[in-house]
mmCIF file as Biopython writes it, N, C-alpha, C and O atoms, coordinates in Angstrom:
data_model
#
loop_
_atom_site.group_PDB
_atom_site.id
_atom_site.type_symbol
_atom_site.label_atom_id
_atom_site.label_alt_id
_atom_site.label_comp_id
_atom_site.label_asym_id
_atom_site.label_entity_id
_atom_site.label_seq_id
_atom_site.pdbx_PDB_ins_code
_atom_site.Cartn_x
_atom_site.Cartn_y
_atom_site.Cartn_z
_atom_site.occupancy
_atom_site.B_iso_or_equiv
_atom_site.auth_seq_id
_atom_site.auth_asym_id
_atom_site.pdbx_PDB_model_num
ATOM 1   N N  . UNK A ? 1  ? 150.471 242.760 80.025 1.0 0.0 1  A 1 
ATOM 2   C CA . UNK A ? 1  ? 150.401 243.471 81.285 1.0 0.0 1  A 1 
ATOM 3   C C  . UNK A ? 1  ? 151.159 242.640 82.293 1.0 0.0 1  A 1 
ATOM 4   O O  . UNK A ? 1  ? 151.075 241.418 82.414 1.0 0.0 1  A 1 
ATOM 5   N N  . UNK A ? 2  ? 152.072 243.642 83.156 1.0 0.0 2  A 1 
ATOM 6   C CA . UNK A ? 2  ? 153.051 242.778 83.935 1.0 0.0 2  A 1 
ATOM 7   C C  . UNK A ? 2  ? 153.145 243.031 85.582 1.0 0.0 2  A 1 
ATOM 8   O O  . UNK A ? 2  ? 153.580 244.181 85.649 1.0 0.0 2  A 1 
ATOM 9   N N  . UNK A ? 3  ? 153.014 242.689 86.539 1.0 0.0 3  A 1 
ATOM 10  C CA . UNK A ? 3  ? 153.048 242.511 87.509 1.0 0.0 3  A 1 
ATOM 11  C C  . UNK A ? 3  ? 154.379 242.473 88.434 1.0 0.0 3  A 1 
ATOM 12  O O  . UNK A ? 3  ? 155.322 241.762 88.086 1.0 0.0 3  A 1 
ATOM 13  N N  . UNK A ? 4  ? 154.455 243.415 89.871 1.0 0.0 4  A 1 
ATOM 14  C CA . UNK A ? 4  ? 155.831 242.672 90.164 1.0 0.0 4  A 1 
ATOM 15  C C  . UNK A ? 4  ? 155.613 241.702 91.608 1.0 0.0 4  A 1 
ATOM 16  O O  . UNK A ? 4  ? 156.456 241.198 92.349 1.0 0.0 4  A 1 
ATOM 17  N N  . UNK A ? 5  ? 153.906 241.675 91.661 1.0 0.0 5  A 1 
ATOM 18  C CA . UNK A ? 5  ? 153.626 240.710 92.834 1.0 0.0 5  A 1 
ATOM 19  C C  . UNK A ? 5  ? 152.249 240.242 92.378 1.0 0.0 5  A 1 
ATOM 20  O O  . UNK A ? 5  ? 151.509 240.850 91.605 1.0 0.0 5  A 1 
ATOM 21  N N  . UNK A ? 6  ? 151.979 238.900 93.057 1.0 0.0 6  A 1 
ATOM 22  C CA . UNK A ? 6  ? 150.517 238.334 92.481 1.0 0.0 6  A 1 
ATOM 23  C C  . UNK A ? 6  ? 149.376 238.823 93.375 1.0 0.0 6  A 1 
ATOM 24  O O  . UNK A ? 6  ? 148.992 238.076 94.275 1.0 0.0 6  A 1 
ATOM 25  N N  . UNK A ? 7  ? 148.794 240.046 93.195 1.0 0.0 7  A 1 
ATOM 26  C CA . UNK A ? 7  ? 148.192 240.678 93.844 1.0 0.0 7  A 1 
ATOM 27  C C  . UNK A ? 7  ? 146.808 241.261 93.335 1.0 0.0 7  A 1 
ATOM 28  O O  . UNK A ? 7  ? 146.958 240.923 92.161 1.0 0.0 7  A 1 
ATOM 29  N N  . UNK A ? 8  ? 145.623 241.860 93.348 1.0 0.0 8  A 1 
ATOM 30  C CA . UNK A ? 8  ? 144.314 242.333 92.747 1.0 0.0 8  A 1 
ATOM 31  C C  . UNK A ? 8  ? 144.774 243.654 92.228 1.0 0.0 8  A 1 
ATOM 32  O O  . UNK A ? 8  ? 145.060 244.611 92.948 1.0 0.0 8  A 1 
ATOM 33  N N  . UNK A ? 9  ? 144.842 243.629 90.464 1.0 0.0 9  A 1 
ATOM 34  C CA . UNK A ? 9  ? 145.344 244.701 90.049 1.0 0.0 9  A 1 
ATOM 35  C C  . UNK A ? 9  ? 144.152 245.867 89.675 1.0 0.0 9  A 1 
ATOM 36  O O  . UNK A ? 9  ? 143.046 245.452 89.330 1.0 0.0 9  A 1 
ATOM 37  N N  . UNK A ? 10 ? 144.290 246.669 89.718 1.0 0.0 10 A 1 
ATOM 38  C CA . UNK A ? 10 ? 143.372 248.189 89.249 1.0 0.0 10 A 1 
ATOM 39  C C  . UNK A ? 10 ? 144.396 248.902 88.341 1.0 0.0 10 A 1 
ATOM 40  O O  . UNK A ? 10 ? 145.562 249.030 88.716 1.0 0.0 10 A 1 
ATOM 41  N N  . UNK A ? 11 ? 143.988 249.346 87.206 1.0 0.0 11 A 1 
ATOM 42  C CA . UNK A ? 11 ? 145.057 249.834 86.021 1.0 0.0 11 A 1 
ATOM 43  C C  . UNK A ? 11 ? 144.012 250.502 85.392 1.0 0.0 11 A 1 
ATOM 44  O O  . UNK A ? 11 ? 142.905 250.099 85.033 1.0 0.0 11 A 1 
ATOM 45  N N  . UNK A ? 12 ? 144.590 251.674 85.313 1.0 0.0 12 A 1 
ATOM 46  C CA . UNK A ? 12 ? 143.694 252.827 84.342 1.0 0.0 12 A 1 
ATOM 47  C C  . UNK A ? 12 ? 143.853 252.545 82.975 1.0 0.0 12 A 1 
ATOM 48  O O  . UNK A ? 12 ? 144.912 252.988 82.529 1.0 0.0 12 A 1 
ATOM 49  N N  . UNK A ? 13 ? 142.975 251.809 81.970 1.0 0.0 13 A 1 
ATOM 50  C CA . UNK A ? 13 ? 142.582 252.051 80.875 1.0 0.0 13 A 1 
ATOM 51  C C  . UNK A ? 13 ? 142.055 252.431 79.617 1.0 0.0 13 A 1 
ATOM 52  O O  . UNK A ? 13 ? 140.858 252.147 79.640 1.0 0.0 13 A 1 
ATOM 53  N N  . UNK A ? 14 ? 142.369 252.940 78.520 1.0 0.0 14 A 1 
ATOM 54  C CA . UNK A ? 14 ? 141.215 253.236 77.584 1.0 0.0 14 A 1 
ATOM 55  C C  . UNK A ? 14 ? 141.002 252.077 76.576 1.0 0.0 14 A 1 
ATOM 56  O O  . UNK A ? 14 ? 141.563 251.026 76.268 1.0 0.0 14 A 1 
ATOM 57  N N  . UNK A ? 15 ? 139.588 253.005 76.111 1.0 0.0 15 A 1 
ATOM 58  C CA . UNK A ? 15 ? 138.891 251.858 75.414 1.0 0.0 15 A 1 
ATOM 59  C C  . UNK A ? 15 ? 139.060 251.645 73.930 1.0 0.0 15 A 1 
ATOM 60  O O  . UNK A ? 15 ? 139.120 252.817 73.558 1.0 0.0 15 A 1 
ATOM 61  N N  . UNK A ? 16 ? 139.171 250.948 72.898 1.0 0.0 16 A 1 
ATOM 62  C CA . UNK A ? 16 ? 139.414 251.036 71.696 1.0 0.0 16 A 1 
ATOM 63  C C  . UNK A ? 16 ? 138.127 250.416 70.799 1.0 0.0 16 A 1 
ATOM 64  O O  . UNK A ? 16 ? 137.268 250.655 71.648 1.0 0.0 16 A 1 
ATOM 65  N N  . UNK A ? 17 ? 137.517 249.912 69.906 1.0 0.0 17 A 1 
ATOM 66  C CA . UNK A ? 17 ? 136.724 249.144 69.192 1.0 0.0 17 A 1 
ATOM 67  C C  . UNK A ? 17 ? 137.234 248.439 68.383 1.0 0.0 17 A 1 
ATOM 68  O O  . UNK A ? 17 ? 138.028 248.962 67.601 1.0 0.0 17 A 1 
ATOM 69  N N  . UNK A ? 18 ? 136.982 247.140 68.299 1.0 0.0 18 A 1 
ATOM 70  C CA . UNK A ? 18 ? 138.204 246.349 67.047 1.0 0.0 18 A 1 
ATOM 71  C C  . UNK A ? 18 ? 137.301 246.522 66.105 1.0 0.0 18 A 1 
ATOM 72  O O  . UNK A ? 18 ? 136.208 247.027 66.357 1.0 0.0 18 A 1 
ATOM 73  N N  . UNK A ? 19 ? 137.709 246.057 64.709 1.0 0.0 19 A 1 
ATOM 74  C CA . UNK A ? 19 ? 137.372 245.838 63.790 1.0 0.0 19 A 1 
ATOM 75  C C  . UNK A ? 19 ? 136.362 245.013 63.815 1.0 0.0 19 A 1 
ATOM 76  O O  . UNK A ? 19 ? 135.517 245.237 62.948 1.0 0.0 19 A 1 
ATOM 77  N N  . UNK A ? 20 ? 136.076 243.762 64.811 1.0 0.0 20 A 1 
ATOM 78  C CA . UNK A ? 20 ? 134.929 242.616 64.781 1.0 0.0 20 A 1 
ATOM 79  C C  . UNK A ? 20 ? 133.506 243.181 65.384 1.0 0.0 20 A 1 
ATOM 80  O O  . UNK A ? 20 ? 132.382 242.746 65.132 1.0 0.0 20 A 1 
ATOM 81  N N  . UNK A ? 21 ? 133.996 244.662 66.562 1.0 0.0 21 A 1 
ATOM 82  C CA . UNK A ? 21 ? 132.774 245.464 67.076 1.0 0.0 21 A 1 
ATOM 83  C C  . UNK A ? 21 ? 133.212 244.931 68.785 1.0 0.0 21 A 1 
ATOM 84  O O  . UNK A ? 21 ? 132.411 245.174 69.688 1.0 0.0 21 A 1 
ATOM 85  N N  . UNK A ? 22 ? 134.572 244.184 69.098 1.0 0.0 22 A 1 
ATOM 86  C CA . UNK A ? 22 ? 134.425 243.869 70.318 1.0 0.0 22 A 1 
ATOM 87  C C  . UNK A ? 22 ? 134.834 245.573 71.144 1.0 0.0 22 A 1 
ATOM 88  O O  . UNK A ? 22 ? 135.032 246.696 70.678 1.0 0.0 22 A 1 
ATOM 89  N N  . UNK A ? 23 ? 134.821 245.165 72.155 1.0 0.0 23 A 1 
ATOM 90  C CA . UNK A ? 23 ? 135.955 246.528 72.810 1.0 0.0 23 A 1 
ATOM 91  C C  . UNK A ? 23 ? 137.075 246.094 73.616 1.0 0.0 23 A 1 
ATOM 92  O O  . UNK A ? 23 ? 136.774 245.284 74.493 1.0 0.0 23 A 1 
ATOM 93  N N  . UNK A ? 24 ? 138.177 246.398 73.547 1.0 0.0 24 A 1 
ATOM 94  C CA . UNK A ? 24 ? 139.347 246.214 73.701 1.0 0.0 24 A 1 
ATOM 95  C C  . UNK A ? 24 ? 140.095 247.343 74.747 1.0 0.0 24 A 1 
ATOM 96  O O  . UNK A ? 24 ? 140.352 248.399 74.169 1.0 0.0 24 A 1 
ATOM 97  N N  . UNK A ? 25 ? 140.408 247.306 75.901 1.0 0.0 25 A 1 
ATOM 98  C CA . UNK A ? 25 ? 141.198 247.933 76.690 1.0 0.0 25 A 1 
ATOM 99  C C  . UNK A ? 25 ? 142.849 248.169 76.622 1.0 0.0 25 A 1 
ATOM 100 O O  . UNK A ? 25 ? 143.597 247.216 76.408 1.0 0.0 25 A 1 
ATOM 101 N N  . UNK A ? 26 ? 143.159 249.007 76.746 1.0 0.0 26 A 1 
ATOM 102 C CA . UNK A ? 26 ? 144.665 249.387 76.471 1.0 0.0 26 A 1 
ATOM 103 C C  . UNK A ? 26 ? 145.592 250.069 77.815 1.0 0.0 26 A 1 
ATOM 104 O O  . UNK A ? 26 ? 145.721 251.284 77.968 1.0 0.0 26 A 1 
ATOM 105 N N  . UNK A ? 27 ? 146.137 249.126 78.648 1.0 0.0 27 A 1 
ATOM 106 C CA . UNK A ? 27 ? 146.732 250.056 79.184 1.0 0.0 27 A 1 
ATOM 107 C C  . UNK A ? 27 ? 147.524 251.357 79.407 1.0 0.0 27 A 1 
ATOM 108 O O  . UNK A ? 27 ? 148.695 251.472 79.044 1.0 0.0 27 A 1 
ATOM 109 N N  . UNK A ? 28 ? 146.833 252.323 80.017 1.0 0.0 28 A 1 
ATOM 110 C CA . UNK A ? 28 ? 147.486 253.920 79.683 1.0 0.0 28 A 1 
ATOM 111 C C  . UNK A ? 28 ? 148.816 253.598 81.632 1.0 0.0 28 A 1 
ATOM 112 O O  . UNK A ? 28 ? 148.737 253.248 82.809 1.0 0.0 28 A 1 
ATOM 113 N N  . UNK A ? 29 ? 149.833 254.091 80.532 1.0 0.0 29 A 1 
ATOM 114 C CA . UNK A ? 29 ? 151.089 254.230 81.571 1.0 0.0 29 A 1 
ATOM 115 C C  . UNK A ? 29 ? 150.782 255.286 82.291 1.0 0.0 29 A 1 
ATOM 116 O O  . UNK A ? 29 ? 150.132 256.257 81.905 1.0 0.0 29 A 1 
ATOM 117 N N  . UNK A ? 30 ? 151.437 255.040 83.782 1.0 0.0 30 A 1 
ATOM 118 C CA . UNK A ? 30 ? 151.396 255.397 84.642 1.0 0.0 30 A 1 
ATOM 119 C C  . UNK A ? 30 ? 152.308 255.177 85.352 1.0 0.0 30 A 1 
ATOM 120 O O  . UNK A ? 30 ? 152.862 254.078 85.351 1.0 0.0 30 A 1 
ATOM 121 N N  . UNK A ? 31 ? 152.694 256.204 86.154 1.0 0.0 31 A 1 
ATOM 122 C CA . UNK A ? 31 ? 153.582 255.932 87.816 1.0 0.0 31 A 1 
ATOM 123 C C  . UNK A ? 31 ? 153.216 255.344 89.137 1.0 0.0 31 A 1 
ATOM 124 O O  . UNK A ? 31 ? 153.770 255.698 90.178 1.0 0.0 31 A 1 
ATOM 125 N N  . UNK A ? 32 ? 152.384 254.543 89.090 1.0 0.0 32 A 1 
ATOM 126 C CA . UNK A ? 32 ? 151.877 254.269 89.932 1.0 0.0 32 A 1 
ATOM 127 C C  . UNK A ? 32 ? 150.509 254.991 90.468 1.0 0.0 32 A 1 
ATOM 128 O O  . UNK A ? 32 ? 149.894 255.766 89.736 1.0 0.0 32 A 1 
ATOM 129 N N  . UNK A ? 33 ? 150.048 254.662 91.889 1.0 0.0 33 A 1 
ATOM 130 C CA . UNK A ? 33 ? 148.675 255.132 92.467 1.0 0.0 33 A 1 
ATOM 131 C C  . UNK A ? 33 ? 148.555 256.375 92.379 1.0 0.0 33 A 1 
ATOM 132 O O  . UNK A ? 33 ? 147.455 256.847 92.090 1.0 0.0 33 A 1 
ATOM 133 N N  . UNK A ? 34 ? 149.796 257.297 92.636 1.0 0.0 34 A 1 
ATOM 134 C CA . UNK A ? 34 ? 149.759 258.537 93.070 1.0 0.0 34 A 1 
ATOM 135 C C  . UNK A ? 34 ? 149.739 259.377 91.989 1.0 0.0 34 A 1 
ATOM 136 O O  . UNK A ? 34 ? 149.609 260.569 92.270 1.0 0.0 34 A 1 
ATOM 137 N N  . UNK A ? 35 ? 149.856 259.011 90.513 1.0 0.0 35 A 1 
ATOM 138 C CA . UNK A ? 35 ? 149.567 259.591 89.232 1.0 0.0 35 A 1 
ATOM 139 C C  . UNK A ? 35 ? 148.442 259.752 88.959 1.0 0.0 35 A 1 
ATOM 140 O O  . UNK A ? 35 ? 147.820 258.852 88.396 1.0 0.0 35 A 1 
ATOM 141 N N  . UNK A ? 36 ? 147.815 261.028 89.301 1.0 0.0 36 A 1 
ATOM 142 C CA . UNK A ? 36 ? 146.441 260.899 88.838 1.0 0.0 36 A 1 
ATOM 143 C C  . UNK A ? 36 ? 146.617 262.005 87.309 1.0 0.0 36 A 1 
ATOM 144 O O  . UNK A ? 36 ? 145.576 262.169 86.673 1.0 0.0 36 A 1 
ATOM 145 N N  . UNK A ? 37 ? 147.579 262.533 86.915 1.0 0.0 37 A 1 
ATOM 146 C CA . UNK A ? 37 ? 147.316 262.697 85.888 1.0 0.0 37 A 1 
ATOM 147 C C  . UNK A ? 37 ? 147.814 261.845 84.705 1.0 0.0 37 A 1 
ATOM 148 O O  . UNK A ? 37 ? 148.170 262.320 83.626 1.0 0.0 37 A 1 
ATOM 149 N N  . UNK A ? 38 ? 147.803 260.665 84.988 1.0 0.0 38 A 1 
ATOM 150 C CA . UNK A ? 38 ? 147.768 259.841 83.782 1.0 0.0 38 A 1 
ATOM 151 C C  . UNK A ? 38 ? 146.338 258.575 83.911 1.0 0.0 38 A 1 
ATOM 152 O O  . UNK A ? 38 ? 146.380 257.376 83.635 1.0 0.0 38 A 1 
ATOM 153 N N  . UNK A ? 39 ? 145.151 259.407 84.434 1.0 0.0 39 A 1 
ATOM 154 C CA . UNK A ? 39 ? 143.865 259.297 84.612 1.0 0.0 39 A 1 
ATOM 155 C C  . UNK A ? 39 ? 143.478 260.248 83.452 1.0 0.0 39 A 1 
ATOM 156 O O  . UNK A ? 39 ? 142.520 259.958 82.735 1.0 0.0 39 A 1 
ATOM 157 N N  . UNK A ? 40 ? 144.098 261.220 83.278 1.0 0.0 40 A 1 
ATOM 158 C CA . UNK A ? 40 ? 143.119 262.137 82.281 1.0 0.0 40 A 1 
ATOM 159 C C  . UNK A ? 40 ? 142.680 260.895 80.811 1.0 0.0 40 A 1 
ATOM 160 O O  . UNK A ? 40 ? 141.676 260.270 80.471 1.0 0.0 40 A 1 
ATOM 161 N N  . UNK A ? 41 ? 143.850 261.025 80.392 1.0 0.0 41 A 1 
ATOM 162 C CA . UNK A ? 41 ? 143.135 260.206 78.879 1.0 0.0 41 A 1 
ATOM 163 C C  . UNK A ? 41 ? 142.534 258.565 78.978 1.0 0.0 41 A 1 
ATOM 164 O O  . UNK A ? 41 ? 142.273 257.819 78.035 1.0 0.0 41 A 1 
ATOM 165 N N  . UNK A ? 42 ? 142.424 258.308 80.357 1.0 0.0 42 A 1 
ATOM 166 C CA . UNK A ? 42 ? 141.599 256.865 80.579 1.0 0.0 42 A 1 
ATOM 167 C C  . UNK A ? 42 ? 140.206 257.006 80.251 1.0 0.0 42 A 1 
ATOM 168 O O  . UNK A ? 42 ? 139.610 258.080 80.318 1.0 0.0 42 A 1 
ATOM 169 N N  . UNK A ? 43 ? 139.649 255.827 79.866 1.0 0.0 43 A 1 
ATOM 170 C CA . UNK A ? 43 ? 138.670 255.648 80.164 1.0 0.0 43 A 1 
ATOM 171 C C  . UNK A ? 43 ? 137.701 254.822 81.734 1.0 0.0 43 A 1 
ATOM 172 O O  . UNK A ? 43 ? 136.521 254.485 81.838 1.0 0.0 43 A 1 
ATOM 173 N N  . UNK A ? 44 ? 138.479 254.773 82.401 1.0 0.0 44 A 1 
ATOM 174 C CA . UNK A ? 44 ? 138.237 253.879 83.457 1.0 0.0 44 A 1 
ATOM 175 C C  . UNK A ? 44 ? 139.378 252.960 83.917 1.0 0.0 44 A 1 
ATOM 176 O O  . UNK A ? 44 ? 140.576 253.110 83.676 1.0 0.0 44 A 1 
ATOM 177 N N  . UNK A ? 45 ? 138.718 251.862 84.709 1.0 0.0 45 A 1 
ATOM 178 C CA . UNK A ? 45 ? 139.835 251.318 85.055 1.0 0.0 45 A 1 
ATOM 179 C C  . UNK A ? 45 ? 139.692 249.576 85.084 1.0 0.0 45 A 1 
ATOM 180 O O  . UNK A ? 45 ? 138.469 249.440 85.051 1.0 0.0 45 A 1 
ATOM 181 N N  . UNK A ? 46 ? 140.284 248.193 85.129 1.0 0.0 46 A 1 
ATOM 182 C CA . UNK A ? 46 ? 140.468 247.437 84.874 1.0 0.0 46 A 1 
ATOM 183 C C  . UNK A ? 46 ? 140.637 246.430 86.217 1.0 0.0 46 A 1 
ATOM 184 O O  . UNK A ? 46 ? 141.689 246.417 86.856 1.0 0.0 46 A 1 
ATOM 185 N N  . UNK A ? 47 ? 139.722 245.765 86.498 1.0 0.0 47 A 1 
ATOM 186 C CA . UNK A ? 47 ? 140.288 245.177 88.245 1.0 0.0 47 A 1 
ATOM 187 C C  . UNK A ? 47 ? 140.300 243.280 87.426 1.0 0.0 47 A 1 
ATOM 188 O O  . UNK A ? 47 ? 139.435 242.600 86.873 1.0 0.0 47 A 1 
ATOM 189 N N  . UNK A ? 48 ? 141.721 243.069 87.759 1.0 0.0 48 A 1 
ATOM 190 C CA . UNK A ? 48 ? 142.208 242.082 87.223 1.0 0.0 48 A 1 
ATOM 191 C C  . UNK A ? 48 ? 142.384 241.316 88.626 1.0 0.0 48 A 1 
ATOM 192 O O  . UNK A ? 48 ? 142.781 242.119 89.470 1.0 0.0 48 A 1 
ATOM 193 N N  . UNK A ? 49 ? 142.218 240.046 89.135 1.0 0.0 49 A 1 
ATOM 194 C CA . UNK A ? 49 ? 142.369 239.276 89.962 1.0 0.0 49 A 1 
ATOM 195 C C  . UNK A ? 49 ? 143.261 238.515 90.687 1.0 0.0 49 A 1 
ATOM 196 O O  . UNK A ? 49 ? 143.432 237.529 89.971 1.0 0.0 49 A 1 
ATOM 197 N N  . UNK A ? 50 ? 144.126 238.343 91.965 1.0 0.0 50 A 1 
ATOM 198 C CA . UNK A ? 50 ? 145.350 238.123 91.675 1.0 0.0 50 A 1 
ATOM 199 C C  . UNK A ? 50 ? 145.472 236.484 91.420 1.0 0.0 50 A 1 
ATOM 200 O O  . UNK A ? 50 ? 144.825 235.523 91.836 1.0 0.0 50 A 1 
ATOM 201 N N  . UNK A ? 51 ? 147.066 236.685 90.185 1.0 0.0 51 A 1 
ATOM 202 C CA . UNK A ? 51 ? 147.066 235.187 89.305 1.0 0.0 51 A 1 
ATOM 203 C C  . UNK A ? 51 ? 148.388 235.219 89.170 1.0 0.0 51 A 1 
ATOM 204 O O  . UNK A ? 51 ? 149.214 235.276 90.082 1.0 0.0 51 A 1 
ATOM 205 N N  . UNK A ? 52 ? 148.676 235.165 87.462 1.0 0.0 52 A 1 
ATOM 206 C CA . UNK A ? 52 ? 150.011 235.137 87.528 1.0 0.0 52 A 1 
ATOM 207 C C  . UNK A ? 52 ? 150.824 236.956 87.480 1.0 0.0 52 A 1 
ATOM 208 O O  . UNK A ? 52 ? 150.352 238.084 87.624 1.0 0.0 52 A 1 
ATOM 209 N N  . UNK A ? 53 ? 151.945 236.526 87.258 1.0 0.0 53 A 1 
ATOM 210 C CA . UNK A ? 53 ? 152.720 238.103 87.253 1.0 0.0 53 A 1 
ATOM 211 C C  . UNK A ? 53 ? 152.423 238.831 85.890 1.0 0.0 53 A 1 
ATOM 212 O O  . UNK A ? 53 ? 152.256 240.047 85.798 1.0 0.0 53 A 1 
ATOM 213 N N  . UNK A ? 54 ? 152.371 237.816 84.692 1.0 0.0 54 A 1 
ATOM 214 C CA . UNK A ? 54 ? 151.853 238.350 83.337 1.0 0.0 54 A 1 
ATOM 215 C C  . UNK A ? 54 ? 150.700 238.131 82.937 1.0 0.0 54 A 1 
ATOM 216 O O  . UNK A ? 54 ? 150.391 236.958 83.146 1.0 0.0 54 A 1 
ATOM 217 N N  . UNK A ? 55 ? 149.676 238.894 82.309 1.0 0.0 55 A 1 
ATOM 218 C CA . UNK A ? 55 ? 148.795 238.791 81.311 1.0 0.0 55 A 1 
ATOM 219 C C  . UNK A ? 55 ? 148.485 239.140 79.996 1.0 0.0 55 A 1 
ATOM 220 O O  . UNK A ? 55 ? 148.390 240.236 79.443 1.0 0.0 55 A 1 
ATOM 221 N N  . UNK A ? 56 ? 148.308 237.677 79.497 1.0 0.0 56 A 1 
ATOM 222 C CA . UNK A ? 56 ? 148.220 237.959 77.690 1.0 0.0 56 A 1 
ATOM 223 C C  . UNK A ? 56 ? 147.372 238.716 77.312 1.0 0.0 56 A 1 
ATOM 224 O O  . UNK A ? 56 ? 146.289 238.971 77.839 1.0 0.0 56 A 1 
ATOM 225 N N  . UNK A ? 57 ? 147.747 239.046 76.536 1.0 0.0 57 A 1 
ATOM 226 C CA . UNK A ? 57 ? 146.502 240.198 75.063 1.0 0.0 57 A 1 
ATOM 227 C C  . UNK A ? 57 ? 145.301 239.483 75.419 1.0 0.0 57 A 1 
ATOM 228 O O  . UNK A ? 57 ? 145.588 238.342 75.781 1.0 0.0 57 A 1 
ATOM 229 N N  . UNK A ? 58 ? 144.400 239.658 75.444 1.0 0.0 58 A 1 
ATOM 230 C CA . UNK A ? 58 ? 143.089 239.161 75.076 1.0 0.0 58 A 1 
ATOM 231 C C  . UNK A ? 58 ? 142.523 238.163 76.577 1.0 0.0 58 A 1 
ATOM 232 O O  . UNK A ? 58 ? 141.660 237.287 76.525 1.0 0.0 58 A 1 
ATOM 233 N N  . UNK A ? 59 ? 143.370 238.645 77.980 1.0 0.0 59 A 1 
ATOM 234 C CA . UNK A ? 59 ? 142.503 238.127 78.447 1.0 0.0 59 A 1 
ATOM 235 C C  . UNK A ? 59 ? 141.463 239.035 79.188 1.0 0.0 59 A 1 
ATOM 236 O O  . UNK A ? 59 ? 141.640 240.253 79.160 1.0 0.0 59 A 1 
ATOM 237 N N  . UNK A ? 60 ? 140.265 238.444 79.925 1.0 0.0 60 A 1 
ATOM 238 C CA . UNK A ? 60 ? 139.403 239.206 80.487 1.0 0.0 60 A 1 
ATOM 239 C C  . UNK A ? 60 ? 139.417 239.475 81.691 1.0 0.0 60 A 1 
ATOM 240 O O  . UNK A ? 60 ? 139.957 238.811 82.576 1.0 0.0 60 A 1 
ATOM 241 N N  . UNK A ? 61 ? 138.797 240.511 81.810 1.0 0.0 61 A 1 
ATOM 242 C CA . UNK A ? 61 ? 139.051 241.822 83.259 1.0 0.0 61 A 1 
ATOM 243 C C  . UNK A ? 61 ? 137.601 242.323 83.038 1.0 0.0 61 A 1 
ATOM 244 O O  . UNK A ? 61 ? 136.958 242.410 81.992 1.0 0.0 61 A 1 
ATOM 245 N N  . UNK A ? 62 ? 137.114 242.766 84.897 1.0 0.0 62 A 1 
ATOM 246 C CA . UNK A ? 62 ? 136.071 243.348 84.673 1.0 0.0 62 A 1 
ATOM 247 C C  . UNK A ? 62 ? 136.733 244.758 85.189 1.0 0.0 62 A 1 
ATOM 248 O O  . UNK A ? 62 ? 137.536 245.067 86.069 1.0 0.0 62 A 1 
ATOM 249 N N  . UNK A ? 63 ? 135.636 245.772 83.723 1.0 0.0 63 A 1 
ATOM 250 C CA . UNK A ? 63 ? 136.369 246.972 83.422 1.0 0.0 63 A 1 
ATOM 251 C C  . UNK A ? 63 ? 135.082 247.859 84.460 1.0 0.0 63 A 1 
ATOM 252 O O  . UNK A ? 63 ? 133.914 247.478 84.387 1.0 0.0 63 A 1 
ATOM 253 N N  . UNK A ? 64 ? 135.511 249.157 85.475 1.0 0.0 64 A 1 
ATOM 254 C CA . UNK A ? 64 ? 134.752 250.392 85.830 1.0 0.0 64 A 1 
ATOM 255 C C  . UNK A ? 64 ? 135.037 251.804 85.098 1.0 0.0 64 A 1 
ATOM 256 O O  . UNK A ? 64 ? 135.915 252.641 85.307 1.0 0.0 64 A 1 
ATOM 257 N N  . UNK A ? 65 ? 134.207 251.775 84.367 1.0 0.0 65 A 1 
ATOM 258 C CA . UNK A ? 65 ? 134.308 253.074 83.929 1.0 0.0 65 A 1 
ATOM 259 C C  . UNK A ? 65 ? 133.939 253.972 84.979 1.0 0.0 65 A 1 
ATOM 260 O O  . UNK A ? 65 ? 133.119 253.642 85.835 1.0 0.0 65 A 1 
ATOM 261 N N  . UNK A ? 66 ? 134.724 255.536 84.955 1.0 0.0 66 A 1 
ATOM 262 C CA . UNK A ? 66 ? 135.013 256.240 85.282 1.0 0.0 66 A 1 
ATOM 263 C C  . UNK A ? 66 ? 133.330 256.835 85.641 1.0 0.0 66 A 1 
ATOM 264 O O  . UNK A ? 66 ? 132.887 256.918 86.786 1.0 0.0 66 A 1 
ATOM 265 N N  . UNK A ? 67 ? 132.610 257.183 84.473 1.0 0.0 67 A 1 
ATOM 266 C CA . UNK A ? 67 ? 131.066 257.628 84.873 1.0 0.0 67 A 1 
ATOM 267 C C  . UNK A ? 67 ? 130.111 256.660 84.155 1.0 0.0 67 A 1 
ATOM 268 O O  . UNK A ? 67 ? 128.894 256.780 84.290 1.0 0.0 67 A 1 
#
């Protein structure tokens, strides 16, 4: 996940289950804020903290689901 400023990110995600039983978030693409239909197949959303411009696979975010 990539950034083009170090800022508090919100990113609509869905959810997956790994194989170990963890749950795993996937960013669903989007155009930005004003896309709300690439909200339909999310599961919620992802508020990441501002850090660097990239984040690796596997780090942690606290996730809001939608309901």
């Amino acid at each position: 996940l990539s950034v083009d400023k170090p800022l508090t990110l919100f990113a609509p995600v869905s959810l997956n289950r790994r194989e170990d039983a963890r749950l795993e978030a996937a960013p669903v693409p989007n155009h930005g804020s004003g896309d709300l239909s690439a909200l339909a197949p999310s599961d919620g959303f992802i508020e990441v903290p501002e850090g660097p411009l990239t984040y690796e696979d596997g780090c942690l975010a606290t996730f809001h689901p939608w309901s």
